[in-house]
XYZ file of C-alpha atoms in Angstrom:
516
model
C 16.270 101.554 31.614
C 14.585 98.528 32.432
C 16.549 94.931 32.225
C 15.393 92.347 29.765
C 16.150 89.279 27.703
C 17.895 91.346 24.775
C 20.387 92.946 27.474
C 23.031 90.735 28.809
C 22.755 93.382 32.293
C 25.943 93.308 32.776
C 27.429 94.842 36.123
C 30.603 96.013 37.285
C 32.620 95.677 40.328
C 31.796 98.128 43.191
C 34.748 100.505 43.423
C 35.948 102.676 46.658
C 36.803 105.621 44.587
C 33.632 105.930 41.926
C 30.146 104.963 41.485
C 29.872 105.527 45.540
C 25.709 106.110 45.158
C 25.207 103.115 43.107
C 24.222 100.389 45.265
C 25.123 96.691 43.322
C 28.424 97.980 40.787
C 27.361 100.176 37.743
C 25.019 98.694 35.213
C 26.638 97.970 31.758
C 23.545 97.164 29.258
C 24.738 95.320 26.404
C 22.611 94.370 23.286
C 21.929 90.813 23.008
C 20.166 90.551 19.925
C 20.739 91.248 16.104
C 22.251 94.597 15.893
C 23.926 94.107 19.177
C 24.271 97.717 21.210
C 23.311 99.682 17.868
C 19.832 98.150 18.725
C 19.760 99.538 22.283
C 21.853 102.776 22.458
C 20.867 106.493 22.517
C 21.103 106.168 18.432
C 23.667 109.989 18.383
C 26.051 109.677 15.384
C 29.228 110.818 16.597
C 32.638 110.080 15.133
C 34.987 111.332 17.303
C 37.426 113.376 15.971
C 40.642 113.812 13.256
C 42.824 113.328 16.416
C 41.826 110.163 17.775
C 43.182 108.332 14.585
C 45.841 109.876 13.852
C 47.034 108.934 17.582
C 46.003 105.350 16.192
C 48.022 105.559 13.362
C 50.874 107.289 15.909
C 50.674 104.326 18.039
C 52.154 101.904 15.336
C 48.816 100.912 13.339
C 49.549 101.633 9.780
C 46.511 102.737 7.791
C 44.562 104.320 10.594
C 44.654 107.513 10.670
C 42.134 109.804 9.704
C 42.547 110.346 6.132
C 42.135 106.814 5.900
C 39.203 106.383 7.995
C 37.528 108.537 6.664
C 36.179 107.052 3.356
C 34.840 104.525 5.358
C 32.873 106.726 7.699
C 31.156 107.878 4.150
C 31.059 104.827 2.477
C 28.454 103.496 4.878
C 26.347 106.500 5.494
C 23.056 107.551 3.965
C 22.838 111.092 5.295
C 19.300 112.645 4.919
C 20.112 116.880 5.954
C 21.233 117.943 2.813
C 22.629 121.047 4.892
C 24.411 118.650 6.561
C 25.690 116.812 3.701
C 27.151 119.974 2.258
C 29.305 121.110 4.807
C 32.579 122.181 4.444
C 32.578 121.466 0.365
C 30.632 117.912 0.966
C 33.814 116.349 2.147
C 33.152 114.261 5.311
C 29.240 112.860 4.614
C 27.803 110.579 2.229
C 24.386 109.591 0.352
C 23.354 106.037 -0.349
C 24.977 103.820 1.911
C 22.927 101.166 4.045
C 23.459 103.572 7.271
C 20.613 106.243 7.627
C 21.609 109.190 9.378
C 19.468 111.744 10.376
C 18.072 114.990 12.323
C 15.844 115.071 15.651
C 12.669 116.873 15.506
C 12.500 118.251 19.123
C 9.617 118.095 20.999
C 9.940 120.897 23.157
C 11.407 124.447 23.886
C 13.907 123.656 25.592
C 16.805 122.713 22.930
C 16.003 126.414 21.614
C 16.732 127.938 25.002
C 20.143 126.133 25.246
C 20.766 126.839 21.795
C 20.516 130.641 22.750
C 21.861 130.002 26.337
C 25.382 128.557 24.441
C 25.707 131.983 22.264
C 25.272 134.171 24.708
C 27.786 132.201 27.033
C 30.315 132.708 23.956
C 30.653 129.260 22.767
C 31.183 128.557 18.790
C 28.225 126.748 17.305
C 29.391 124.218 14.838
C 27.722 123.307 11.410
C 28.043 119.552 11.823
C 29.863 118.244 15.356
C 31.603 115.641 12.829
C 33.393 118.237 10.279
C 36.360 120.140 10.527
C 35.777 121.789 14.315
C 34.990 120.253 17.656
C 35.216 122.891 19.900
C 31.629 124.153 20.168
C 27.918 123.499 20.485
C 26.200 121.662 17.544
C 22.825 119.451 16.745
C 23.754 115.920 16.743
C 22.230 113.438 14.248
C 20.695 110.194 14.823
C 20.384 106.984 13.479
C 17.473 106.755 12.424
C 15.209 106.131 8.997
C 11.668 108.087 9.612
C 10.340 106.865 13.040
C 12.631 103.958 13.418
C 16.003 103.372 14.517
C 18.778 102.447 12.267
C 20.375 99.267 14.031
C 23.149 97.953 12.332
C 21.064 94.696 11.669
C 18.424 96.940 9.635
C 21.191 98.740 7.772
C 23.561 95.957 6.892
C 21.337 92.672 7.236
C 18.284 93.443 6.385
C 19.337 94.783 3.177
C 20.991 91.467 2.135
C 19.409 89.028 4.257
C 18.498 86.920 1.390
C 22.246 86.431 -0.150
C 23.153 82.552 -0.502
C 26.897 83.185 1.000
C 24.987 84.770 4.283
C 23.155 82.456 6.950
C 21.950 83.870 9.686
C 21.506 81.839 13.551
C 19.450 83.089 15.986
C 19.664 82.277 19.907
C 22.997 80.683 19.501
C 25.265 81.116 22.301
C 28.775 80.552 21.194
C 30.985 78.950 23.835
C 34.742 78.419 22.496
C 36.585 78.693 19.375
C 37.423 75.275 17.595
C 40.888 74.986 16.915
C 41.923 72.631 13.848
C 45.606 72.119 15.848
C 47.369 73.800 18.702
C 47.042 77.605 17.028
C 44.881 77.243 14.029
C 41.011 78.060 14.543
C 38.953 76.118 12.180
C 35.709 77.108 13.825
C 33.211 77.887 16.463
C 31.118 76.184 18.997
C 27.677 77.084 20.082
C 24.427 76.213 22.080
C 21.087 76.698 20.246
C 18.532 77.837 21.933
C 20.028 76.573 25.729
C 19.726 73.127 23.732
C 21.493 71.907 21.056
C 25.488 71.718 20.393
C 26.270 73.270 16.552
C 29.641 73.722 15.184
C 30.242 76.130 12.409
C 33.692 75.589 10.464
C 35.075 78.627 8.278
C 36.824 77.738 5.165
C 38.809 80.887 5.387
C 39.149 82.805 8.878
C 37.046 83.154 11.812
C 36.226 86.680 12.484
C 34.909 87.894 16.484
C 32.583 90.740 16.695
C 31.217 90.146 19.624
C 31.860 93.725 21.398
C 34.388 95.276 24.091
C 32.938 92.822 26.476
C 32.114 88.997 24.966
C 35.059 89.144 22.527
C 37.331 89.322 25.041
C 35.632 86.682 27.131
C 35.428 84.053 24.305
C 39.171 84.336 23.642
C 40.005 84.021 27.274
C 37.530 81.167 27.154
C 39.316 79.693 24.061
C 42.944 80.282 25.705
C 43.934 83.308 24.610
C 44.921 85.615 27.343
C 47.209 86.683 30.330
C 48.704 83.281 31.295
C 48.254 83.687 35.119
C 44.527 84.708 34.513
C 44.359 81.289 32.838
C 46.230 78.282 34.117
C 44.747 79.679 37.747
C 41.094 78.872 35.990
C 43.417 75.306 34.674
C 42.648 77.036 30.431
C 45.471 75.545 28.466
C 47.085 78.754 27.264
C 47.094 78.936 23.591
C 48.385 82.424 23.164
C 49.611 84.605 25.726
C 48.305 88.054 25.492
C 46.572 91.035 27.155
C 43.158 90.326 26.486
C 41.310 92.118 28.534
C 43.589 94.947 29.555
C 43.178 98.806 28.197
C 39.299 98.526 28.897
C 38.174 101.965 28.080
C 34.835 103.621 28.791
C 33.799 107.283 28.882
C 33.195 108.025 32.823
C 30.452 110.584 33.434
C 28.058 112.411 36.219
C 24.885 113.677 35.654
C 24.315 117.613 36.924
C 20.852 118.841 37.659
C 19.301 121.910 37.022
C 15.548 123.565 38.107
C 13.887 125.468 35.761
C 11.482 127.536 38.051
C 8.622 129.058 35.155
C 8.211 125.962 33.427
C 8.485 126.080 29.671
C 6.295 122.992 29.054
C 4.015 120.280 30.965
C 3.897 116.085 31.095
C 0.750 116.942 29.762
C 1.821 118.906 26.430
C 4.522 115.987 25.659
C 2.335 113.060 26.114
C -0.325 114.461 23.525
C 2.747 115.257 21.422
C 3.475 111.486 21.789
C 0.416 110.408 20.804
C -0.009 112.584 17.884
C 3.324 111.404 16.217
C 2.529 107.677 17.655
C -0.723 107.604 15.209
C 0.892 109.428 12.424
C 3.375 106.338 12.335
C 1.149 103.575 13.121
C -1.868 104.921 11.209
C -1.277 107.416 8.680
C 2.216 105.892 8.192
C 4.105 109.208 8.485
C 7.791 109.085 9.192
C 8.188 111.568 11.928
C 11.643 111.052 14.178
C 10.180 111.032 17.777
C 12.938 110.562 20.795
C 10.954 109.492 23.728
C 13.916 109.624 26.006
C 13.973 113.376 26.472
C 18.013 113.420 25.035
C 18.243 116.715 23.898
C 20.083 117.164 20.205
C 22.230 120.219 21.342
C 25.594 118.707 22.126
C 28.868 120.353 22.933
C 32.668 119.479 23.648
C 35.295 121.892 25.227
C 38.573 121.677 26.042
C 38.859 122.145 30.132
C 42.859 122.535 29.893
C 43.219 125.136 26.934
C 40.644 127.318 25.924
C 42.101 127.373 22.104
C 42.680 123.792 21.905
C 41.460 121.983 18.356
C 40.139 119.060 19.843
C 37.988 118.166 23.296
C 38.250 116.622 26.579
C 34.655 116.879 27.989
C 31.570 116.344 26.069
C 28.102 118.147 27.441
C 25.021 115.875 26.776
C 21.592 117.110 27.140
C 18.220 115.730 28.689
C 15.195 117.521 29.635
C 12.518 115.976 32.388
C 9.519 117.801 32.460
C 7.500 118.768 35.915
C 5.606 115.709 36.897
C 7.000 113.039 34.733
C 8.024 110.065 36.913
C 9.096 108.207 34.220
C 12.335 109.642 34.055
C 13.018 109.200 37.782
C 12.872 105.061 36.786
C 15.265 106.044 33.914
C 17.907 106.752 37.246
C 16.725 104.128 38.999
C 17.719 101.880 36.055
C 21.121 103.046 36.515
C 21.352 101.810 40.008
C 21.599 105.156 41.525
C 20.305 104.837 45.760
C 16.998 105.931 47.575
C 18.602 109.569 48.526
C 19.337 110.118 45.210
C 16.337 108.927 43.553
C 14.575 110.844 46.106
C 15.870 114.097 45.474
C 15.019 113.809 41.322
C 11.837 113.316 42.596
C 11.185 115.886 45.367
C 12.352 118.162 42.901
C 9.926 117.572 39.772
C 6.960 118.280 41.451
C 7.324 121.757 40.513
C 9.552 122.220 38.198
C 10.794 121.068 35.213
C 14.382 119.761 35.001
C 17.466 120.044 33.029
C 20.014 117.145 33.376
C 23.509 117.688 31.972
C 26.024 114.244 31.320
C 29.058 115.817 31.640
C 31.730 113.044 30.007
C 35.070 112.371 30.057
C 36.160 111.843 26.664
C 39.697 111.359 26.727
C 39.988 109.128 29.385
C 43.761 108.392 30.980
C 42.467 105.498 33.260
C 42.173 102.008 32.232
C 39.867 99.124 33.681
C 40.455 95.765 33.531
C 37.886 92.300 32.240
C 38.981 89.291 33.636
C 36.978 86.021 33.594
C 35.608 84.501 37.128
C 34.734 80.858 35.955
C 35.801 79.045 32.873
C 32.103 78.923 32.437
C 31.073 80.366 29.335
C 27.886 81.437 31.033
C 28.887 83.442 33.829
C 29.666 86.966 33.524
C 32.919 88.261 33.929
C 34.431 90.718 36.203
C 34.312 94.151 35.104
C 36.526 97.000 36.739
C 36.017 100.410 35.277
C 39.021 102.293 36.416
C 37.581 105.075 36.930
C 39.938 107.787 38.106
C 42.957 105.747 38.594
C 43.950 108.560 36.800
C 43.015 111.653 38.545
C 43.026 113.717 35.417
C 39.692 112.102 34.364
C 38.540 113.862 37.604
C 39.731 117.082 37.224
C 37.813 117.086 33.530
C 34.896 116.111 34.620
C 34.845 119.109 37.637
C 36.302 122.089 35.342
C 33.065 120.887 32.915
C 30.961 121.340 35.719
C 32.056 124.917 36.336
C 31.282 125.205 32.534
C 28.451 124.157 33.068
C 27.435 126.141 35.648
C 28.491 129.445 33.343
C 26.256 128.159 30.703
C 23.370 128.171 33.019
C 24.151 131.458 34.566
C 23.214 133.152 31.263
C 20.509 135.630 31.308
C 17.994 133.880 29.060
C 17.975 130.712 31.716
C 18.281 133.799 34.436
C 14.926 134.750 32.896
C 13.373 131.247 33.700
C 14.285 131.392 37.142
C 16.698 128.541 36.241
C 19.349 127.013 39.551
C 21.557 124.542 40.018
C 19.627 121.947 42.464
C 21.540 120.220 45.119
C 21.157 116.392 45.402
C 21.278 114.589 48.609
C 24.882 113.001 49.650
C 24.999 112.737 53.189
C 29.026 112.249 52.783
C 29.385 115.285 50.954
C 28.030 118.117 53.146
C 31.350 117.958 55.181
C 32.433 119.918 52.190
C 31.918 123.567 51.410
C 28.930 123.212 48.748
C 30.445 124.104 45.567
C 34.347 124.167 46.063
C 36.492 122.062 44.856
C 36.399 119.203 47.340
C 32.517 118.914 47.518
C 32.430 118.507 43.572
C 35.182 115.940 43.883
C 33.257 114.113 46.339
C 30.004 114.579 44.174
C 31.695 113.166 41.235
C 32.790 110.150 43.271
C 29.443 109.190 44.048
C 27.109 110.508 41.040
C 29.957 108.955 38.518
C 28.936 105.933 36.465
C 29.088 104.387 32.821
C 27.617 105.689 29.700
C 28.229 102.282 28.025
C 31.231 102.862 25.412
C 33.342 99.998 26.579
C 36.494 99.139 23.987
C 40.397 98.711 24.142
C 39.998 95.128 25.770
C 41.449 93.707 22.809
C 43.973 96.388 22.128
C 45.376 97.086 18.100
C 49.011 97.350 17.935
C 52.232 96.822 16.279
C 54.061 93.412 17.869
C 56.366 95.138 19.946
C 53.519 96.562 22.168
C 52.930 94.286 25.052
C 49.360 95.714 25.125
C 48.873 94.539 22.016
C 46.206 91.171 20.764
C 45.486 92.249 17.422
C 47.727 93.471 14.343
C 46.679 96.229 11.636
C 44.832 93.690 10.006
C 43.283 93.182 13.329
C 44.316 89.264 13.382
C 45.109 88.137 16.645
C 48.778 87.560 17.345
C 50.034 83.581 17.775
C 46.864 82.478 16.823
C 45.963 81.422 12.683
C 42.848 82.044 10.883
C 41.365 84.584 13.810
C 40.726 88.302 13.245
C 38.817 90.211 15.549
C 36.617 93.250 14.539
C 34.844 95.565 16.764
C 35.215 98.234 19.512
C 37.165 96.200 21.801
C 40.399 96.841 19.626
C 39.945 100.502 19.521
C 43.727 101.879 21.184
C 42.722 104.305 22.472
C 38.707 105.048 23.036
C 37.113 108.119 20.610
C 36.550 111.160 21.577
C 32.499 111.170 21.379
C 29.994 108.206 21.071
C 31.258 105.044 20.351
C 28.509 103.714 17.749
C 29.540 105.307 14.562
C 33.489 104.713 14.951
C 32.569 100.919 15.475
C 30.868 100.462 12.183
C 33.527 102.327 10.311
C 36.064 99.862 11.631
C 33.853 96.931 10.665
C 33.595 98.410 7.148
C 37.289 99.030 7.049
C 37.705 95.451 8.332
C 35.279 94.418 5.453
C 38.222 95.608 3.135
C 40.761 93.801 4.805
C 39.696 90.417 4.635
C 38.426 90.979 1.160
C 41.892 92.332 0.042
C 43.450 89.319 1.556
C 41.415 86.689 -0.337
C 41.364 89.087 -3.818
């Protein structure tokens, strides 16, 4: 995870209750180029589940809910499994969309060991993790086409890039909305390339999709927010309304396990690398390599009820083999201290390594965004929330004795697999493995695994939450609709990637039936 000039490396505020091993506030990558975060993110297709939109649809937005969702989840997808594809009767994938979705071809052993490890620990294994059940362990799908990611610039711009009613700017950096009179936004205004002043003027609307994080920001910018946020930074208030409230992210801690006989070497992978590398580049052979080590066995449980329909905890799987420092940077990336980074280390040696993100996917706490400057250019303050509601805790800790169940099982029994202990100074006053040490663990080891949204919150007009309508237009304000994550209600249960382009094609609809 290394910071660059396409991630605005954004950071959070240091909390006293989370994120207690991460030394400067957790790191929140956000995609700064075409694509956005589709062109930076782990790439796993995951829509959540039937639940999260129906509670949508519950909380006052009409048209929501699953059923209809769900023909826009298809409508954009170009699904290449066929097994996949005919699921449950063929009802929840589609073929020939500008989205390709596909399968990870594993490089190593180790997703077929988990595989086993999850039936013989008696957990259901799923056909597709976005059908009918979500209770289970599954192979999650990518997007991807061949060896190349699927951003949504390569899906939907590429595709069409040479329409007359589409121009596309590069390096502009918008600054404000341009209002035509006190509530009526005729416009935007931008810097291009750190130089030059543009204005672009919509005949119709002005639509933000800027993400959970800059949308927000350029409304507060514009005047559009909590009045006391505002007239203390002197922003004329145009529109008072909780922009930047109901921020949403899925909290999670990595767990760490030793595999003592090694099922594979640096050695072995790198070759593999190479191999597929000059099939691509050379031979021109579309072969799906993940270089990341994310495993494609996923699985979600419910931590409260064992027969529950839908999740609360989602297990994500990595895999660092002996040797390979790499992976140790990936940590570092995340900010995590010396003591930390020094255990990953001491550990892979001489052994390889299995790393479980255990996530809380049905968060209860809320953070806040609020700006520091009225400078468009400074970043503003993130607070995660994390664990304001202790709920999200208690998730997170019953999925680690899951966890530890799973990895109990014979077949990891038979590689000589154990749970490895990193070093927390503050957390050896606790009995190692009760209760309070995996509380205080959880503090510390807790940070982001980037699905910010909610921070500008859909709702019916009687919600004082709400900044956005049904028809996602922002409320008091003319001409402005806003579509992205950040007006998710509540966050989905699963990866946030997939759920954001099916609102933008749902959106799509929207402001075409308004104008038809």
């Amino acid at each position: 995870m290394i910071r660059t000039e396409v991630d605005w490396q954004y950071r959070a505020e240091r909390a006293n209750d989370s994120s207690l091993s991460i030394v400067n506030g957790t790191y929140w990558p956000r995609g700064k180029m075409l694509g956005g975060s589709s062109a930076i993110n782990g790439m796993m297709y995951v829509r959540g589940n039937q639940n999260d939109y129906d509670e949508w649809e519950q909380l006052g937005n009409a048209g929501w809910g699953w059923n209809d969702v769900l023909k826009y989840f298809i409508k954009s997808e170009d699904n290449q499994d066929p097994e996949t594809v005919g699921s449950y009767g063929g009802k929840y994938h589609g073929v020939g969309g500008y989205l390709s979705v596909e399968n990870y071809e594993g490089m190593n052993v180790f997703n077929e060991i988990l595989k086993q490890a999850t039936i013989e620990a008696g957990h259901k294994q799923l056909i597709d993790l976005n059908g009918e059940e979500h209770i289970g362990y599954g192979r999650v799908q990518f997007t991807a086409e061949g060896a190349v990611r699927c951003s949504t610039a390569k899906a939907f711009l590429n595709s069409i890039k040479n329409r007359k009613n589409l121009h596309i700017i590069k390096n502009a950096f918008v600054v404000s909305l341009h209002y035509e009179s006190e509530n009526v936004v005729r416009g935007v205004d931008m810097i291009v390339d750190n130089l030059y002043p543009l204005r672009a003027m919509a005949s119709k609307e002005v639509i933000l999709s800027a993400g959970a994080i800059n949308t927000p920001q350029l409304l507060m910018l514009s005047g559009i927010g909590r009045r006391n946020d505002l007239t203390s930074l002197d922003i004329p208030v145009r529109s008072d309304l909780n922009v930047g409230g109901n921020l949403q992210d899925h909290v999670f801690v990595p767990l760490f396990f030793g595999i003592g006989k090694s099922i594979t070497n640096i050695t072995e992978i790198r070759e593999e690398v190479l191999v597929r590398l000059l099939d691509f580049t050379i031979r021109n052979r579309d072969t799906f390599i993940y270089l990341n080590r994310i495993d494609d066995v996923m699985g979600f449980a419910n931590t409260k009820n064992s027969r529950a329909m839908f999740p609360d905890v989602q297990f994500i799987n990595m895999f660092i083999p002996k040797m390979d420092g790499d992976s140790v940077q990936y940590y570092a990336g995340m900010g995590y201290q010396k003591n930390v980074l020094d255990s990953i280390r001491k550990y892979i040696q001489d052994r390889d390594i299995a790393v479980v993100w255990i996530v809380a996917i049905d968060p209860k706490s809320r953070g806040r965004l609020q700006l520091k400057t009225s400078n468009p250019y400074d970043h503003p303050k993130i607070e995660t929330g994390y664990f304001q509601n202790p709920d999200d805790l208690d998730v997170i800790r019953e999925g680690i004795r899951i966890q530890q169940n799973l990895f109990n099982t014979e077949i990891f029994e038979t590689f000589d697999t154990n749970l490895l202990r990193i070093d927390i100074t503050e957390c050896d006053v606790w009995e190692y493995n009760s209760d309070d040490f995996w509380e205080c663990y959880i503090r510390h080891m807790s940070t982001a695994i980037y699905h910010p949204s909610g921070t500008v919150k859909m709702g019916p007009w009687n919600d004082p939450e709400a900044v956005v309508d049904s028809q996602l237009r922002v409320y008091g304000i003319d001409r402005l609709r806003v579509i992205d994550a950040s007006i998710m209600p509540t966050v989905t249960s699963g990866n946030t990637n997939a759920p954001t382009i099916m609102i933008a094609e749902k959106g799509s609809d929207i402001v075409k039936n308004q104008y038809s």
